[in-house]
Amino acid sequence: MLKAASDAWPVVEQTFTEASNVLGYDLWELCQNGPAEELNQTMVTQPALLTASIALWRQWFIAGGPEPDYLAGHSLGEYSALVAAESLDFSDAIRLVRLRGELMQTAVPSGEGSMAAILGLDDEQVIAACEEAAEGDVVSAVNFNAPGQVVIAGNKAAVERAIAVCSEKGARKAMPLPVSVPSHCALMKGAAEELAKALNDVSFGNALTPVVQNVSAELVQDADQLKANLVQQLYSPVRWTDSMRLLVEENVAVAAECGAGKVLAGLAKRIDRSLKVFSLESPESLDGAVEAFRKD
């Protein structure tokens, strides 16, 4: 997707060059040619995803897209939203997400953490299943992505027990995810403490555009609150369903997904079909989104 977009949009490669200068290695080359095992390390993946999102955000305005009324980002995407809201400088965001990835990777020894997707149960059923399966370990619901779609995380053995309990409760699917970092659960509290120290050394401004933050599912503009919620985000659930419902309550009818793929657009259909989400992954889709926003 990035290569095809860069052929039409010079700002994509320009944004990757900017990120590479901060990171000290060629992020564009790594994204295009690998090796995959290096790119899949979370301290590399996180800057790559942030950079791709900001490149699309910049292209949005080059193509004539209007300023949004609100911003939101899922997990790592919250950093993109804060850059877009001019609360956080892009170069500082790159440094922070690289550190975030390093801290998350080292917080739990390899092989001891796990995540799983649970489909077909409501939120309360998944929460209850985690409580039943914990047995002194950590396992909790960490991503409330859409009705009937919840991700759990924690110690590997506890996640496996929770998968079994969810299956017994009638889950349509309960399957481990191919990740080793158990994001957004209590196992990340140590990483959050270290991230808090780094955040205190970074300049934050009030968000020019209100940001719906993962932890609270509320609109936030105050710089101190934005930072505090970023720390909590590492060990707290991503309340994406509530976040999208808040935007609908604020009369948002059309939204644009600035990132790789169409995951958020797909989740939006399950949360509230009145919310039309365009994924900006190609010149054609971006042009269609700009036109839709102009009509709205």
mmCIF file of C-alpha atoms in Angstrom:
data_model
loop_
_atom_site.group_PDB
_atom_site.id
_atom_site.type_symbol
_atom_site.label_atom_id
_atom_site.label_comp_id
_atom_site.label_asym_id
_atom_site.label_seq_id
_atom_site.Cartn_x
_atom_site.Cartn_y
_atom_site.Cartn_z
ATOM 1 C CA MET A 1 0.000 0.000 0.000
ATOM 2 C CA LEU A 2 2.771 2.438 0.926
ATOM 3 C CA LYS A 3 4.707 1.889 -2.290
ATOM 4 C CA ALA A 4 1.642 2.422 -4.468
ATOM 5 C CA ALA A 5 0.692 5.521 -2.495
ATOM 6 C CA SER A 6 4.189 6.976 -2.672
ATOM 7 C CA ASP A 7 4.151 6.827 -6.471
ATOM 8 C CA ALA A 8 1.162 9.182 -6.466
ATOM 9 C CA TRP A 9 1.871 11.082 -3.260
ATOM 10 C CA PRO A 10 5.451 12.380 -2.776
ATOM 11 C CA VAL A 11 4.581 13.386 0.794
ATOM 12 C CA VAL A 12 4.569 9.700 1.820
ATOM 13 C CA GLU A 13 8.257 9.128 1.197
ATOM 14 C CA GLN A 14 9.044 12.627 2.474
ATOM 15 C CA THR A 15 7.354 11.811 5.778
ATOM 16 C CA PHE A 16 9.283 8.546 6.043
ATOM 17 C CA THR A 17 12.520 10.436 5.407
ATOM 18 C CA GLU A 18 11.641 12.772 8.274
ATOM 19 C CA ALA A 19 11.024 9.788 10.556
ATOM 20 C CA SER A 20 14.236 8.076 9.408
ATOM 21 C CA ASN A 21 16.258 11.135 10.374
ATOM 22 C CA VAL A 22 14.852 10.874 13.904
ATOM 23 C CA LEU A 23 15.298 7.107 14.192
ATOM 24 C CA GLY A 24 18.792 6.922 12.705
ATOM 25 C CA TYR A 25 17.950 4.242 10.153
ATOM 26 C CA ASP A 26 16.099 4.086 6.819
ATOM 27 C CA LEU A 27 12.525 3.304 7.842
ATOM 28 C CA TRP A 28 11.275 3.528 4.253
ATOM 29 C CA GLU A 29 13.795 0.934 3.041
ATOM 30 C CA LEU A 30 12.904 -1.351 5.930
ATOM 31 C CA CYS A 31 9.173 -1.084 5.204
ATOM 32 C CA GLN A 32 9.676 -1.806 1.514
ATOM 33 C CA ASN A 33 12.302 -4.541 1.632
ATOM 34 C CA GLY A 34 12.455 -5.915 5.162
ATOM 35 C CA PRO A 35 13.700 -8.136 6.618
ATOM 36 C CA ALA A 36 10.249 -8.951 8.019
ATOM 37 C CA GLU A 37 11.587 -10.202 11.351
ATOM 38 C CA GLU A 38 13.102 -6.777 11.998
ATOM 39 C CA LEU A 39 10.068 -4.846 10.791
ATOM 40 C CA ASN A 40 7.814 -6.978 13.011
ATOM 41 C CA GLN A 41 9.645 -5.944 16.165
ATOM 42 C CA THR A 42 7.200 -3.677 17.965
ATOM 43 C CA MET A 43 9.783 -0.922 18.522
ATOM 44 C CA VAL A 44 10.057 -0.730 14.702
ATOM 45 C CA THR A 45 6.435 -1.462 13.818
ATOM 46 C CA GLN A 46 5.103 1.329 16.000
ATOM 47 C CA PRO A 47 7.129 4.151 14.354
ATOM 48 C CA ALA A 48 6.302 2.693 10.925
ATOM 49 C CA LEU A 49 2.552 2.739 11.569
ATOM 50 C CA LEU A 50 2.679 6.228 13.064
ATOM 51 C CA THR A 51 4.623 7.511 10.047
ATOM 52 C CA ALA A 52 2.217 5.941 7.567
ATOM 53 C CA SER A 53 -0.734 7.512 9.363
ATOM 54 C CA ILE A 54 0.797 10.988 9.419
ATOM 55 C CA ALA A 55 1.773 10.707 5.749
ATOM 56 C CA LEU A 56 -1.869 10.038 4.873
ATOM 57 C CA TRP A 57 -2.988 12.844 7.186
ATOM 58 C CA ARG A 58 -0.727 15.274 5.336
ATOM 59 C CA GLN A 59 -1.919 14.036 1.953
ATOM 60 C CA TRP A 60 -5.503 14.570 3.085
ATOM 61 C CA PHE A 61 -4.933 18.315 3.185
ATOM 62 C CA ILE A 62 -2.889 18.361 -0.026
ATOM 63 C CA ALA A 63 -5.926 16.757 -1.706
ATOM 64 C CA GLY A 64 -8.211 19.452 -0.331
ATOM 65 C CA GLY A 65 -9.656 17.605 2.639
ATOM 66 C CA PRO A 66 -11.242 19.834 5.317
ATOM 67 C CA GLU A 67 -10.159 20.186 8.940
ATOM 68 C CA PRO A 68 -11.923 17.591 11.115
ATOM 69 C CA ASP A 69 -14.159 18.459 14.042
ATOM 70 C CA TYR A 70 -12.794 15.601 16.153
ATOM 71 C CA LEU A 71 -9.872 13.171 16.189
ATOM 72 C CA ALA A 72 -9.460 9.661 17.609
ATOM 73 C CA GLY A 73 -6.884 6.891 17.385
ATOM 74 C CA HIS A 74 -7.015 3.230 18.337
ATOM 75 C CA SER A 75 -4.194 2.324 20.763
ATOM 76 C CA LEU A 76 -0.980 3.392 18.997
ATOM 77 C CA GLY A 77 -3.150 5.509 16.702
ATOM 78 C CA GLU A 78 -3.816 7.889 19.567
ATOM 79 C CA TYR A 79 -0.294 9.266 19.021
ATOM 80 C CA SER A 80 -1.192 10.013 15.397
ATOM 81 C CA ALA A 81 -4.325 11.788 16.582
ATOM 82 C CA LEU A 82 -2.277 13.938 18.974
ATOM 83 C CA VAL A 83 0.147 14.878 16.191
ATOM 84 C CA ALA A 84 -2.815 15.766 13.987
ATOM 85 C CA ALA A 85 -4.281 17.853 16.823
ATOM 86 C CA GLU A 86 -0.930 19.712 17.082
ATOM 87 C CA SER A 87 -0.594 18.690 20.709
ATOM 88 C CA LEU A 88 2.532 16.645 19.975
ATOM 89 C CA ASP A 89 5.338 17.249 17.476
ATOM 90 C CA PHE A 90 5.810 14.480 14.914
ATOM 91 C CA SER A 91 9.492 13.978 15.729
ATOM 92 C CA ASP A 92 8.719 13.718 19.444
ATOM 93 C CA ALA A 93 5.931 11.249 18.683
ATOM 94 C CA ILE A 94 8.357 9.065 16.705
ATOM 95 C CA ARG A 95 10.767 8.973 19.651
ATOM 96 C CA LEU A 96 7.963 8.209 22.084
ATOM 97 C CA VAL A 97 6.435 5.341 20.130
ATOM 98 C CA ARG A 98 9.857 3.762 19.566
ATOM 99 C CA LEU A 99 10.404 3.879 23.336
ATOM 100 C CA ARG A 100 6.848 2.673 23.914
ATOM 101 C CA GLY A 101 7.562 -0.354 21.750
ATOM 102 C CA GLU A 102 10.831 -1.092 23.547
ATOM 103 C CA LEU A 103 9.195 -0.812 26.964
ATOM 104 C CA MET A 104 6.286 -3.031 25.966
ATOM 105 C CA GLN A 105 8.599 -5.662 24.487
ATOM 106 C CA THR A 106 10.749 -5.869 27.619
ATOM 107 C CA ALA A 107 7.921 -5.618 30.166
ATOM 108 C CA VAL A 108 7.019 -9.296 29.830
ATOM 109 C CA PRO A 109 9.554 -12.033 28.969
ATOM 110 C CA SER A 110 9.088 -13.573 25.527
ATOM 111 C CA GLY A 111 6.584 -16.397 25.578
ATOM 112 C CA GLU A 112 4.985 -15.423 28.880
ATOM 113 C CA GLY A 113 2.359 -13.025 27.531
ATOM 114 C CA SER A 114 -0.463 -13.526 25.080
ATOM 115 C CA MET A 115 -3.544 -11.949 23.512
ATOM 116 C CA ALA A 116 -6.682 -13.489 22.034
ATOM 117 C CA ALA A 117 -9.690 -12.318 20.053
ATOM 118 C CA ILE A 118 -13.131 -13.265 21.369
ATOM 119 C CA LEU A 119 -16.012 -13.060 18.909
ATOM 120 C CA GLY A 120 -19.702 -13.534 19.616
ATOM 121 C CA LEU A 121 -19.908 -12.703 23.323
ATOM 122 C CA ASP A 122 -20.947 -9.408 24.880
ATOM 123 C CA ASP A 123 -18.486 -7.342 26.892
ATOM 124 C CA GLU A 124 -19.783 -8.470 30.287
ATOM 125 C CA GLN A 125 -19.487 -12.146 29.362
ATOM 126 C CA VAL A 126 -15.861 -11.698 28.335
ATOM 127 C CA ILE A 127 -15.045 -9.738 31.501
ATOM 128 C CA ALA A 128 -16.632 -12.485 33.616
ATOM 129 C CA ALA A 129 -14.720 -15.181 31.719
ATOM 130 C CA CYS A 130 -11.430 -13.425 32.427
ATOM 131 C CA GLU A 131 -12.257 -13.148 36.117
ATOM 132 C CA GLU A 132 -13.083 -16.863 36.205
ATOM 133 C CA ALA A 133 -9.909 -17.848 34.361
ATOM 134 C CA ALA A 134 -7.423 -15.615 36.188
ATOM 135 C CA GLU A 135 -6.591 -17.951 39.107
ATOM 136 C CA GLY A 136 -4.061 -15.488 40.462
ATOM 137 C CA ASP A 137 -2.610 -14.600 37.061
ATOM 138 C CA VAL A 138 -3.365 -11.576 34.869
ATOM 139 C CA VAL A 139 -5.966 -11.808 32.125
ATOM 140 C CA SER A 140 -8.441 -9.084 31.218
ATOM 141 C CA ALA A 141 -10.516 -7.614 28.417
ATOM 142 C CA VAL A 142 -8.296 -4.984 26.815
ATOM 143 C CA ASN A 143 -9.811 -3.940 23.486
ATOM 144 C CA PHE A 144 -13.542 -3.304 23.257
ATOM 145 C CA ASN A 145 -13.412 -2.997 19.485
ATOM 146 C CA ALA A 146 -17.060 -3.455 18.517
ATOM 147 C CA PRO A 147 -20.150 -5.227 19.819
ATOM 148 C CA GLY A 148 -19.277 -8.922 19.947
ATOM 149 C CA GLN A 149 -15.575 -8.315 19.284
ATOM 150 C CA VAL A 150 -13.314 -8.094 22.327
ATOM 151 C CA VAL A 151 -9.580 -8.750 22.706
ATOM 152 C CA ILE A 152 -8.142 -10.165 25.933
ATOM 153 C CA ALA A 153 -4.544 -10.105 27.176
ATOM 154 C CA GLY A 154 -2.383 -11.283 30.053
ATOM 155 C CA ASN A 155 -0.231 -14.170 31.167
ATOM 156 C CA LYS A 156 -0.206 -16.855 28.486
ATOM 157 C CA ALA A 157 -1.632 -19.637 30.680
ATOM 158 C CA ALA A 158 -4.439 -17.403 31.932
ATOM 159 C CA VAL A 159 -5.308 -16.303 28.401
ATOM 160 C CA GLU A 160 -5.509 -19.958 27.367
ATOM 161 C CA ARG A 161 -7.856 -20.671 30.278
ATOM 162 C CA ALA A 162 -9.980 -17.647 29.341
ATOM 163 C CA ILE A 163 -10.203 -18.876 25.747
ATOM 164 C CA ALA A 164 -11.579 -22.170 27.041
ATOM 165 C CA VAL A 165 -14.101 -20.428 29.296
ATOM 166 C CA CYS A 166 -15.267 -18.158 26.471
ATOM 167 C CA SER A 167 -15.714 -21.178 24.210
ATOM 168 C CA GLU A 168 -17.829 -22.821 26.897
ATOM 169 C CA LYS A 169 -19.933 -19.664 27.134
ATOM 170 C CA GLY A 170 -20.735 -19.908 23.415
ATOM 171 C CA ALA A 171 -18.177 -17.671 21.744
ATOM 172 C CA ARG A 172 -18.324 -17.943 17.966
ATOM 173 C CA LYS A 173 -14.529 -17.766 17.902
ATOM 174 C CA ALA A 174 -11.931 -17.597 20.660
ATOM 175 C CA MET A 175 -8.481 -17.605 19.131
ATOM 176 C CA PRO A 176 -4.953 -16.593 20.140
ATOM 177 C CA LEU A 177 -3.413 -13.675 18.257
ATOM 178 C CA PRO A 178 0.100 -13.895 16.765
ATOM 179 C CA VAL A 179 1.635 -11.425 19.224
ATOM 180 C CA SER A 180 3.920 -11.820 22.213
ATOM 181 C CA VAL A 181 3.249 -8.474 23.912
ATOM 182 C CA PRO A 182 0.100 -8.469 26.107
ATOM 183 C CA SER A 183 -0.961 -4.886 25.474
ATOM 184 C CA HIS A 184 -3.268 -2.778 27.641
ATOM 185 C CA CYS A 185 -3.301 -5.088 30.669
ATOM 186 C CA ALA A 186 -1.847 -4.864 34.167
ATOM 187 C CA LEU A 187 1.406 -6.492 32.991
ATOM 188 C CA MET A 188 2.229 -3.186 31.291
ATOM 189 C CA LYS A 189 2.206 -1.066 34.475
ATOM 190 C CA GLY A 190 6.004 -1.141 34.763
ATOM 191 C CA ALA A 191 6.324 -0.001 31.167
ATOM 192 C CA ALA A 192 3.804 2.765 31.847
ATOM 193 C CA GLU A 193 5.902 4.099 34.733
ATOM 194 C CA GLU A 194 8.925 4.405 32.438
ATOM 195 C CA LEU A 195 6.840 5.961 29.669
ATOM 196 C CA ALA A 196 5.552 8.557 32.132
ATOM 197 C CA LYS A 197 9.131 9.707 32.755
ATOM 198 C CA ALA A 198 9.724 10.149 29.023
ATOM 199 C CA LEU A 199 6.434 11.994 28.548
ATOM 200 C CA ASN A 200 7.467 14.503 31.192
ATOM 201 C CA ASP A 201 10.484 15.400 29.052
ATOM 202 C CA VAL A 202 8.371 16.072 25.947
ATOM 203 C CA SER A 203 6.570 19.312 25.164
ATOM 204 C CA PHE A 204 2.804 18.866 24.946
ATOM 205 C CA GLY A 205 0.329 21.550 23.976
ATOM 206 C CA ASN A 206 -3.420 21.661 24.302
ATOM 207 C CA ALA A 207 -5.063 19.854 21.396
ATOM 208 C CA LEU A 208 -6.356 22.308 18.790
ATOM 209 C CA THR A 209 -8.966 19.703 17.819
ATOM 210 C CA PRO A 210 -10.714 17.636 20.533
ATOM 211 C CA VAL A 211 -9.333 14.091 20.795
ATOM 212 C CA VAL A 212 -11.423 11.123 21.949
ATOM 213 C CA GLN A 213 -8.968 9.215 24.136
ATOM 214 C CA ASN A 214 -8.921 5.431 24.534
ATOM 215 C CA VAL A 215 -8.925 5.336 28.333
ATOM 216 C CA SER A 216 -11.896 7.602 28.992
ATOM 217 C CA ALA A 217 -13.814 7.587 25.692
ATOM 218 C CA GLU A 218 -14.190 11.317 26.327
ATOM 219 C CA LEU A 219 -13.191 14.431 24.407
ATOM 220 C CA VAL A 220 -9.939 15.880 25.752
ATOM 221 C CA GLN A 221 -7.942 18.972 24.829
ATOM 222 C CA ASP A 222 -5.995 19.749 28.020
ATOM 223 C CA ALA A 223 -2.297 18.877 27.604
ATOM 224 C CA ASP A 224 -1.834 17.470 31.106
ATOM 225 C CA GLN A 225 -4.879 15.237 30.793
ATOM 226 C CA LEU A 226 -3.758 14.039 27.355
ATOM 227 C CA LYS A 227 -0.401 12.958 28.812
ATOM 228 C CA ALA A 228 -1.942 11.303 31.866
ATOM 229 C CA ASN A 229 -4.284 9.280 29.651
ATOM 230 C CA LEU A 230 -1.397 8.149 27.433
ATOM 231 C CA VAL A 231 0.283 6.648 30.499
ATOM 232 C CA GLN A 232 -2.903 4.900 31.621
ATOM 233 C CA GLN A 233 -3.504 3.668 28.076
ATOM 234 C CA LEU A 234 -0.604 1.202 28.329
ATOM 235 C CA TYR A 235 -2.321 -0.833 31.051
ATOM 236 C CA SER A 236 -6.004 0.093 30.498
ATOM 237 C CA PRO A 237 -8.591 -1.104 27.971
ATOM 238 C CA VAL A 238 -9.095 0.597 24.638
ATOM 239 C CA ARG A 239 -12.728 1.720 24.750
ATOM 240 C CA TRP A 240 -13.166 1.963 21.007
ATOM 241 C CA THR A 241 -16.874 1.101 20.862
ATOM 242 C CA ASP A 242 -17.674 3.836 23.386
ATOM 243 C CA SER A 243 -15.374 6.260 21.558
ATOM 244 C CA MET A 244 -17.170 5.803 18.251
ATOM 245 C CA ARG A 245 -20.575 6.031 19.902
ATOM 246 C CA LEU A 246 -19.518 9.327 21.458
ATOM 247 C CA LEU A 247 -18.694 10.703 18.006
ATOM 248 C CA VAL A 248 -22.096 9.617 16.725
ATOM 249 C CA GLU A 249 -23.690 11.399 19.701
ATOM 250 C CA GLU A 250 -21.723 14.476 18.626
ATOM 251 C CA ASN A 251 -23.487 14.215 15.237
ATOM 252 C CA VAL A 252 -20.462 12.916 13.348
ATOM 253 C CA ALA A 253 -21.711 11.271 10.167
ATOM 254 C CA VAL A 254 -18.538 10.898 8.060
ATOM 255 C CA ALA A 255 -15.024 9.932 9.149
ATOM 256 C CA ALA A 256 -11.705 9.161 7.471
ATOM 257 C CA GLU A 257 -9.282 6.388 8.491
ATOM 258 C CA CYS A 258 -5.669 7.563 8.127
ATOM 259 C CA GLY A 259 -3.731 4.331 8.422
ATOM 260 C CA ALA A 260 -2.775 1.036 6.858
ATOM 261 C CA GLY A 261 -5.789 -1.026 5.842
ATOM 262 C CA LYS A 262 -9.512 -0.807 6.590
ATOM 263 C CA VAL A 263 -9.744 -2.216 10.113
ATOM 264 C CA LEU A 264 -11.351 0.823 11.720
ATOM 265 C CA ALA A 265 -13.834 1.247 8.878
ATOM 266 C CA GLY A 266 -14.889 -2.358 9.395
ATOM 267 C CA LEU A 267 -15.319 -1.865 13.137
ATOM 268 C CA ALA A 268 -17.394 1.265 12.548
ATOM 269 C CA LYS A 269 -19.936 -0.740 10.535
ATOM 270 C CA ARG A 270 -20.427 -3.032 13.519
ATOM 271 C CA ILE A 271 -20.660 -0.187 16.035
ATOM 272 C CA ASP A 272 -23.076 2.128 14.224
ATOM 273 C CA ARG A 273 -23.973 1.853 10.554
ATOM 274 C CA SER A 274 -24.947 5.518 10.452
ATOM 275 C CA LEU A 275 -21.229 6.385 10.669
ATOM 276 C CA LYS A 276 -19.650 6.325 7.220
ATOM 277 C CA VAL A 277 -15.886 5.726 7.391
ATOM 278 C CA PHE A 278 -13.556 6.102 4.395
ATOM 279 C CA SER A 279 -10.137 4.418 4.421
ATOM 280 C CA LEU A 280 -7.489 6.610 2.813
ATOM 281 C CA GLU A 281 -5.342 3.852 1.343
ATOM 282 C CA SER A 282 -5.301 4.818 -2.329
ATOM 283 C CA PRO A 283 -5.682 7.948 -4.470
ATOM 284 C CA GLU A 284 -9.151 6.760 -5.502
ATOM 285 C CA SER A 285 -10.365 6.171 -1.958
ATOM 286 C CA LEU A 286 -8.913 9.468 -0.738
ATOM 287 C CA ASP A 287 -10.543 11.431 -3.539
ATOM 288 C CA GLY A 288 -13.865 9.750 -2.732
ATOM 289 C CA ALA A 289 -13.489 10.641 0.933
ATOM 290 C CA VAL A 290 -12.692 14.287 0.215
ATOM 291 C CA GLU A 291 -15.786 14.525 -1.975
ATOM 292 C CA ALA A 292 -17.947 12.912 0.703
ATOM 293 C CA PHE A 293 -16.723 15.360 3.346
ATOM 294 C CA ARG A 294 -17.463 18.291 1.078
ATOM 295 C CA LYS A 295 -21.058 17.095 0.663
ATOM 296 C CA ASP A 296 -21.571 16.414 4.382
#
